[in-house]
Amino acid sequence: MDVTAIAHPNIALVKYWGKADIDRNLPAVGSISITLDTLVTTTRVRFGTGADCDELFLDGHAASEERTARVRFCLDLFRRLRPELPSAVVESTNSFPTAAGLASSASGFAALVTAVNGALESPLEEDQLAEIARRCSGSSPRSLYGGFVELALAGETTSVRPILDRPEWPLEVVIAVTSKVAKKVGSTDGMELTRKTSPFYDSWVSGSPTDLAAARNAIAARDFEALAAVGEASCLRMHAVAMAARPGLMYWNGTTIECLHRVRELREQGTPVFFTIDAGPQLKAVCAPDAPDRVAAALAEIPGVVEIIRCGLGDGARVVRA
Ligand code: PMV
C-alpha cells in the first residue's frame, strides 16, 4: 500500500482561535476559509514496509519527535476504526516554509488523512475523515475541500462543508512573506494561553456567530466590501484577544504592520483588497479578481518583504498516486 495525496493550505476569513475542549481538540468557534492553490503539501504514505512504528520524514529529513508524535496520533485515530492498519512510513514535503503562519499543519494533516484513507480497503466516510483531521489540527478539515469552506460547531463535534465553489467567485490572494523563521508560540499553546489569561476571551467567543453570519451573507452575495469588513475585523479581533493574554502574544513584525497599512491605503484608493493574518508574521492580501497585480507590486516594494507568493483559490485534498 503506497498512496500519495496532495492538499493546499487554507486561510481563514473568519478566524478560529480557542478550544472548547483541548482533549478532543474541539474549537470554541466556527470558521470560514478559502483554500489556496499554488502552495502544496505532498504526502506519501507507505504501509507494510516492515517499520516497527510509524515514521515521518519532512522535507527529506527525519522529523522531530514532536511532529512524529502528532502523525502517530493521527494514524492511531485511524487504527481505532481500522485496527488492522500496520505501521506507516510517511514522507511529506511542503512547497513553502513550514510552521511560519502559512497553514502547513492544515495542508499537512489534510494530505495525510487523504493518503491514509486512499490506502484503506474500506475507506472512511467524509465526516469521519474530517473528524480525524480536526482532532490533529483544527483548521485542517477545511483543506479537505476547495473554494470557500465553513467549519461549523455541531454539538460535541464539528461539521465541515464547502459553501461556494471557487469558479463562482475567483478571488486571489497575495501573500507578503515577511519572515521564514518558524513561529515561537504554536497555535495550540497560543490558544490555550489566550483562553486562560485574556480578559477579552469570552467576548471573542460570543462575537463569532455574528462574524460567521456576516461572512456567509457576503460570500453568498459576492459582496467584496462586506467580506473585507468582516474579514479584517475577525483578524484584528483574533490578534487583539491574543495580544491581551499574559504574557501577550505578538505574531507580527514591523513589516507585517507596514503591509497592513499599505493594504488599507490601496483600498481607500479604490483597489478591492483586504488583509488577513494568522499565527505568524505573513500578511495575506485577499483580492477581487482584477486587483492582484497592483497589490503584489505595492507589497513587493515594502522593505522587509522577503517574498511575494500569488495564489488563486484551490481544490480540496486529493489522491494523486495509488
Ligand atoms: O489548526 P491550527 O491549530 O493550526 O489553528 C489555526 C489557527 C489560525 O490559523 C490562526 C486561524 C484559522 O482559523 O486558521
Short mmCIF file of C-alpha atoms and ligand atoms in Angstrom, two decimals:
data_model
loop_
_atom_site.label_atom_id
_atom_site.label_comp_id
_atom_site.label_asym_id
_atom_site.label_seq_id
_atom_site.Cartn_x
_atom_site.Cartn_y
_atom_site.Cartn_z
CA MET A 1 0.00 0.00 0.00
CA ASP A 2 1.67 3.14 -1.27
CA VAL A 3 -0.51 6.23 -1.74
CA THR A 4 0.38 9.86 -2.39
CA ALA A 5 -2.04 12.73 -1.76
CA ILE A 6 -1.77 16.49 -2.05
CA ALA A 7 -3.51 19.27 -0.16
CA HIS A 8 -3.35 23.03 -0.15
CA PRO A 9 -3.29 25.37 2.84
CA ASN A 10 -6.40 27.35 3.57
CA ILE A 11 -6.66 30.76 5.19
CA ALA A 12 -9.49 31.69 7.47
CA LEU A 13 -11.51 34.81 6.70
CA VAL A 14 -13.43 34.31 9.94
CA LYS A 15 -10.85 33.01 12.38
CA TYR A 16 -10.71 30.02 14.65
CA TRP A 17 -8.85 30.84 17.86
CA GLY A 18 -9.57 28.98 21.10
CA LYS A 19 -10.56 25.46 22.08
CA ALA A 20 -13.74 24.39 23.86
CA ASP A 21 -12.11 21.07 24.77
CA ILE A 22 -8.39 20.57 24.44
CA ASP A 23 -8.58 16.77 24.82
CA ARG A 24 -10.86 16.42 21.81
CA ASN A 25 -9.34 19.46 20.08
CA LEU A 26 -12.83 20.92 19.79
CA PRO A 27 -12.83 24.54 18.59
CA ALA A 28 -14.64 27.16 20.66
CA VAL A 29 -15.75 28.98 17.50
CA GLY A 30 -16.64 28.10 13.91
CA SER A 31 -14.61 29.43 10.99
CA ILE A 32 -14.84 30.23 7.29
CA SER A 33 -11.86 29.86 4.98
CA ILE A 34 -10.67 29.85 1.40
CA THR A 35 -8.48 27.07 0.08
CA LEU A 36 -5.46 28.26 -1.91
CA ASP A 37 -3.78 26.79 -4.96
CA THR A 38 0.00 27.33 -5.63
CA LEU A 39 1.16 26.22 -2.15
CA VAL A 40 1.06 22.47 -1.79
CA THR A 41 1.83 19.70 0.67
CA THR A 42 2.57 16.34 -0.94
CA THR A 43 2.38 13.32 1.35
CA ARG A 44 3.27 9.77 0.52
CA VAL A 45 2.18 7.03 2.92
CA ARG A 46 3.57 3.51 2.70
CA PHE A 47 2.23 0.66 4.79
CA GLY A 48 3.74 -2.77 5.17
CA THR A 49 7.37 -1.68 4.80
CA GLY A 50 8.23 -3.65 7.94
CA ALA A 51 8.80 -0.49 10.01
CA ASP A 52 8.36 -1.15 13.77
CA CYS A 53 6.48 2.07 14.35
CA ASP A 54 5.18 4.99 12.28
CA GLU A 55 7.98 7.12 10.88
CA LEU A 56 7.84 10.66 9.50
CA PHE A 57 10.17 12.36 7.06
CA LEU A 58 9.51 16.05 6.49
CA ASP A 59 11.09 17.80 3.51
CA GLY A 60 13.56 14.92 3.18
CA HIS A 61 14.71 14.71 6.81
CA ALA A 62 13.64 12.56 9.76
CA ALA A 63 11.13 14.79 11.55
CA SER A 64 11.31 15.96 15.19
CA GLU A 65 9.86 13.80 17.99
CA GLU A 66 7.03 16.28 18.42
CA ARG A 67 5.94 16.22 14.77
CA THR A 68 6.34 12.45 14.58
CA ALA A 69 4.14 12.08 17.68
CA ARG A 70 1.39 14.14 16.01
CA VAL A 71 1.48 11.90 12.94
CA ARG A 72 1.39 8.75 15.11
CA PHE A 73 -1.60 10.19 16.95
CA CYS A 74 -3.34 10.70 13.61
CA LEU A 75 -2.61 7.17 12.44
CA ASP A 76 -3.79 5.80 15.79
CA LEU A 77 -7.14 7.55 15.30
CA PHE A 78 -7.49 5.57 12.05
CA ARG A 79 -6.49 2.40 13.92
CA ARG A 80 -9.42 2.85 16.32
CA LEU A 81 -11.66 2.31 13.28
CA ARG A 82 -9.33 0.10 11.22
CA PRO A 83 -7.27 -1.87 13.79
CA GLU A 84 -5.54 -3.88 11.07
CA LEU A 85 -3.57 -0.84 9.82
CA PRO A 86 0.18 -1.64 10.05
CA SER A 87 2.99 0.84 10.75
CA ALA A 88 3.49 3.53 8.15
CA VAL A 89 6.36 5.42 6.63
CA VAL A 90 5.13 8.96 5.91
CA GLU A 91 7.09 11.29 3.66
CA SER A 92 5.77 14.83 3.43
CA THR A 93 7.08 17.85 1.55
CA ASN A 94 5.89 21.43 1.61
CA SER A 95 6.44 23.80 -1.30
CA PHE A 96 6.60 26.64 1.28
CA PRO A 97 8.10 27.38 4.74
CA THR A 98 6.76 25.07 7.48
CA ALA A 99 5.24 26.48 10.72
CA ALA A 100 5.59 30.12 9.72
CA GLY A 101 1.94 31.09 9.56
CA LEU A 102 1.26 29.62 6.12
CA ALA A 103 -1.06 26.91 7.43
CA SER A 104 1.30 23.99 6.93
CA SER A 105 -0.47 21.97 9.63
CA ALA A 106 -3.78 22.38 7.79
CA SER A 107 -2.47 21.15 4.45
CA GLY A 108 -0.22 18.60 6.18
CA PHE A 109 -2.99 16.77 8.01
CA ALA A 110 -5.45 17.10 5.12
CA ALA A 111 -2.91 15.43 2.82
CA LEU A 112 -2.07 12.79 5.44
CA VAL A 113 -5.66 11.70 6.17
CA THR A 114 -6.46 11.69 2.45
CA ALA A 115 -3.47 9.48 1.66
CA VAL A 116 -4.19 7.10 4.54
CA ASN A 117 -7.84 6.86 3.54
CA GLY A 118 -6.77 6.13 -0.03
CA ALA A 119 -4.82 3.14 1.26
CA LEU A 120 -7.73 1.61 3.19
CA GLU A 121 -9.60 -1.35 1.77
CA SER A 122 -12.83 0.19 3.03
CA PRO A 123 -12.32 3.96 3.18
CA LEU A 124 -13.91 6.10 5.89
CA GLU A 125 -16.87 8.41 5.25
CA GLU A 126 -16.04 12.08 4.58
CA ASP A 127 -17.30 13.14 8.02
CA GLN A 128 -15.17 10.54 9.79
CA LEU A 129 -12.15 11.73 7.84
CA ALA A 130 -12.88 15.36 8.73
CA GLU A 131 -13.21 14.41 12.39
CA ILE A 132 -9.79 12.72 12.40
CA ALA A 133 -8.23 15.70 10.62
CA ARG A 134 -9.83 18.09 13.14
CA ARG A 135 -8.50 16.13 16.11
CA CYS A 136 -4.99 16.69 14.69
CA SER A 137 -5.30 20.32 13.57
CA GLY A 138 -8.45 22.38 13.96
CA SER A 139 -8.02 24.14 10.62
CA SER A 140 -7.11 21.08 8.56
CA PRO A 141 -10.62 19.73 7.77
CA ARG A 142 -11.18 22.95 5.83
CA SER A 143 -8.36 21.92 3.44
CA LEU A 144 -10.25 18.75 2.55
CA TYR A 145 -12.45 20.95 0.36
CA GLY A 146 -11.81 23.59 -2.29
CA GLY A 147 -13.13 27.13 -2.66
CA PHE A 148 -14.98 28.68 0.30
CA VAL A 149 -15.41 26.34 3.26
CA GLU A 150 -17.19 26.60 6.61
CA LEU A 151 -16.31 24.61 9.70
CA ALA A 152 -19.34 24.78 11.99
CA LEU A 153 -19.71 23.71 15.60
CA ALA A 154 -22.17 20.82 15.89
CA GLY A 155 -22.74 19.82 19.50
CA GLU A 156 -19.84 17.69 20.67
CA THR A 157 -18.26 17.72 17.23
CA THR A 158 -17.90 19.87 14.11
CA SER A 159 -19.09 19.68 10.54
CA VAL A 160 -17.21 20.99 7.56
CA ARG A 161 -18.79 21.90 4.23
CA PRO A 162 -17.89 23.79 1.07
CA ILE A 163 -20.15 26.85 0.85
CA LEU A 164 -19.16 28.24 -2.57
CA ASP A 165 -17.18 26.71 -5.42
CA ARG A 166 -14.09 28.58 -6.48
CA PRO A 167 -15.21 29.43 -10.07
CA GLU A 168 -18.27 31.15 -8.58
CA TRP A 169 -16.09 33.90 -7.08
CA PRO A 170 -12.45 33.56 -8.14
CA LEU A 171 -10.77 35.72 -5.53
CA GLU A 172 -6.98 35.76 -5.43
CA VAL A 173 -4.53 36.04 -2.58
CA VAL A 174 -1.17 37.83 -2.49
CA ILE A 175 0.98 36.64 0.41
CA ALA A 176 3.65 39.00 1.64
CA VAL A 177 6.20 36.76 3.36
CA THR A 178 7.99 38.88 5.96
CA SER A 179 9.98 36.14 7.70
CA LYS A 180 10.71 32.48 7.09
CA VAL A 181 11.57 31.68 10.69
CA ALA A 182 9.21 29.21 12.43
CA LYS A 183 6.97 30.93 14.97
CA LYS A 184 7.90 30.80 18.65
CA VAL A 185 4.44 30.02 20.04
CA GLY A 186 2.42 27.43 18.13
CA SER A 187 -1.31 27.88 17.70
CA THR A 188 -2.37 25.31 20.33
CA ASP A 189 -0.22 26.91 23.05
CA GLY A 190 -1.28 30.37 21.91
CA MET A 191 -4.96 29.46 22.02
CA GLU A 192 -4.74 27.91 25.47
CA LEU A 193 -2.81 30.88 26.86
CA THR A 194 -5.44 33.18 25.37
CA ARG A 195 -8.33 31.15 26.82
CA LYS A 196 -6.77 31.05 30.28
CA THR A 197 -5.48 34.60 30.59
CA SER A 198 -7.00 37.02 28.09
CA PRO A 199 -9.70 39.23 29.65
CA PHE A 200 -11.36 39.54 26.24
CA TYR A 201 -11.69 35.81 25.54
CA ASP A 202 -15.40 35.45 26.33
CA SER A 203 -16.31 38.40 24.17
CA TRP A 204 -14.20 36.97 21.32
CA VAL A 205 -16.09 33.68 21.52
CA SER A 206 -19.53 35.24 21.85
CA GLY A 207 -18.90 37.59 18.89
CA SER A 208 -18.00 34.81 16.48
CA PRO A 209 -21.53 33.78 15.31
CA THR A 210 -22.18 37.38 14.16
CA ASP A 211 -18.96 37.37 12.10
CA LEU A 212 -19.78 33.97 10.63
CA ALA A 213 -23.24 35.12 9.57
CA ALA A 214 -21.85 38.32 8.03
CA ALA A 215 -19.22 36.39 6.07
CA ARG A 216 -21.73 33.77 4.92
CA ASN A 217 -24.01 36.53 3.61
CA ALA A 218 -21.14 38.41 1.95
CA ILE A 219 -19.97 35.24 0.20
CA ALA A 220 -23.48 34.29 -0.94
CA ALA A 221 -23.93 37.82 -2.37
CA ARG A 222 -20.31 38.04 -3.70
CA ASP A 223 -20.15 41.33 -1.80
CA PHE A 224 -16.44 42.10 -1.62
CA GLU A 225 -16.76 45.20 0.61
CA ALA A 226 -18.83 43.33 3.15
CA LEU A 227 -16.37 40.42 3.16
CA ALA A 228 -13.47 42.88 3.56
CA ALA A 229 -15.16 44.48 6.58
CA VAL A 230 -15.83 41.24 8.43
CA GLY A 231 -12.53 39.64 7.35
CA GLU A 232 -10.36 42.44 8.72
CA ALA A 233 -12.49 42.71 11.85
CA SER A 234 -12.20 38.98 12.61
CA CYS A 235 -8.45 39.03 12.04
CA LEU A 236 -7.86 42.08 14.22
CA ARG A 237 -10.09 40.76 17.00
CA MET A 238 -8.25 37.43 16.99
CA HIS A 239 -4.92 39.19 17.33
CA ALA A 240 -6.32 41.62 19.91
CA VAL A 241 -7.58 38.83 22.17
CA ALA A 242 -4.20 37.07 21.81
CA MET A 243 -2.23 40.27 22.50
CA ALA A 244 -4.24 40.73 25.69
CA ALA A 245 -3.11 37.32 27.04
CA ARG A 246 -0.46 37.22 29.79
CA PRO A 247 2.25 37.27 28.52
CA GLY A 248 0.78 38.90 25.42
CA LEU A 249 1.15 37.10 22.12
CA MET A 250 2.58 39.12 19.27
CA TYR A 251 2.76 37.25 15.99
CA TRP A 252 3.51 40.31 13.82
CA ASN A 253 6.74 42.04 12.99
CA GLY A 254 7.19 45.63 11.82
CA THR A 255 6.85 44.67 8.18
CA THR A 256 3.51 42.97 8.85
CA ILE A 257 2.18 46.31 10.07
CA GLU A 258 3.64 48.23 7.12
CA CYS A 259 1.86 45.78 4.81
CA LEU A 260 -1.39 46.18 6.72
CA HIS A 261 -1.30 49.97 6.27
CA ARG A 262 -0.47 49.61 2.59
CA VAL A 263 -3.46 47.32 2.01
CA ARG A 264 -5.77 49.81 3.69
CA GLU A 265 -4.35 52.67 1.59
CA LEU A 266 -4.89 50.66 -1.57
CA ARG A 267 -8.49 50.01 -0.58
CA GLU A 268 -9.09 53.67 0.21
CA GLN A 269 -7.79 54.45 -3.28
CA GLY A 270 -10.31 52.04 -4.81
CA THR A 271 -8.44 48.73 -5.09
CA PRO A 272 -10.64 45.86 -3.88
CA VAL A 273 -8.33 44.20 -1.35
CA PHE A 274 -8.33 43.38 2.36
CA PHE A 275 -5.82 41.74 4.69
CA THR A 276 -5.82 38.77 6.98
CA ILE A 277 -3.01 37.47 9.21
CA ASP A 278 -2.74 34.13 11.02
CA ALA A 279 -0.49 32.98 13.86
CA GLY A 280 2.64 34.23 12.14
CA PRO A 281 4.03 37.39 10.54
CA GLN A 282 2.90 36.86 6.94
CA LEU A 283 0.21 39.15 5.58
CA LYS A 284 -2.33 37.68 3.19
CA ALA A 285 -4.00 40.21 0.93
CA VAL A 286 -7.30 38.89 -0.38
CA CYS A 287 -8.05 40.49 -3.75
CA ALA A 288 -11.01 40.74 -6.10
CA PRO A 289 -10.03 39.21 -9.46
CA ASP A 290 -8.82 42.47 -11.08
CA ALA A 291 -6.62 43.64 -8.17
CA PRO A 292 -3.72 41.22 -7.54
CA ASP A 293 -1.19 42.74 -9.99
CA ARG A 294 -1.44 46.13 -8.30
CA VAL A 295 -1.43 44.62 -4.82
CA ALA A 296 1.57 42.38 -5.49
CA ALA A 297 3.57 45.31 -6.92
CA ALA A 298 2.72 47.54 -3.95
CA LEU A 299 3.57 44.94 -1.30
CA ALA A 300 6.81 43.92 -3.06
CA GLU A 301 8.11 47.47 -2.60
CA ILE A 302 7.84 47.38 1.19
CA PRO A 303 11.25 46.94 2.86
CA GLY A 304 11.31 43.65 4.80
CA VAL A 305 9.02 41.76 2.42
CA VAL A 306 11.22 38.79 1.52
CA GLU A 307 8.91 37.07 -0.96
CA ILE A 308 5.59 37.56 -2.67
CA ILE A 309 3.51 34.45 -3.31
CA ARG A 310 0.45 34.67 -5.52
CA CYS A 311 -2.41 32.20 -5.22
CA GLY A 312 -5.79 31.64 -6.67
CA LEU A 313 -8.42 29.53 -4.98
CA GLY A 314 -7.61 25.84 -4.98
CA ASP A 315 -9.26 22.44 -4.89
CA GLY A 316 -9.64 20.13 -1.94
CA ALA A 317 -7.21 17.42 -0.87
CA ARG A 318 -6.94 14.50 -3.27
CA VAL A 319 -5.07 11.30 -4.00
CA VAL A 320 -2.63 11.78 -6.88
CA ARG A 321 -0.99 8.35 -6.98
CA ALA A 322 -2.09 5.00 -5.64
O1 PMV B 1 -5.26 24.50 13.02
P1 PMV B 1 -4.39 25.20 13.96
O2 PMV B 1 -4.39 24.60 15.29
O3 PMV B 1 -3.01 25.41 13.41
O4 PMV B 1 -5.01 26.68 14.19
C1 PMV B 1 -5.14 27.64 13.18
C2 PMV B 1 -5.39 28.97 13.74
C3 PMV B 1 -5.35 30.13 12.75
O5 PMV B 1 -4.65 29.81 11.59
C4 PMV B 1 -4.64 31.31 13.41
C5 PMV B 1 -6.76 30.61 12.40
C6 PMV B 1 -7.52 29.73 11.46
O6 PMV B 1 -8.76 29.69 11.60
O7 PMV B 1 -6.92 29.12 10.56
#
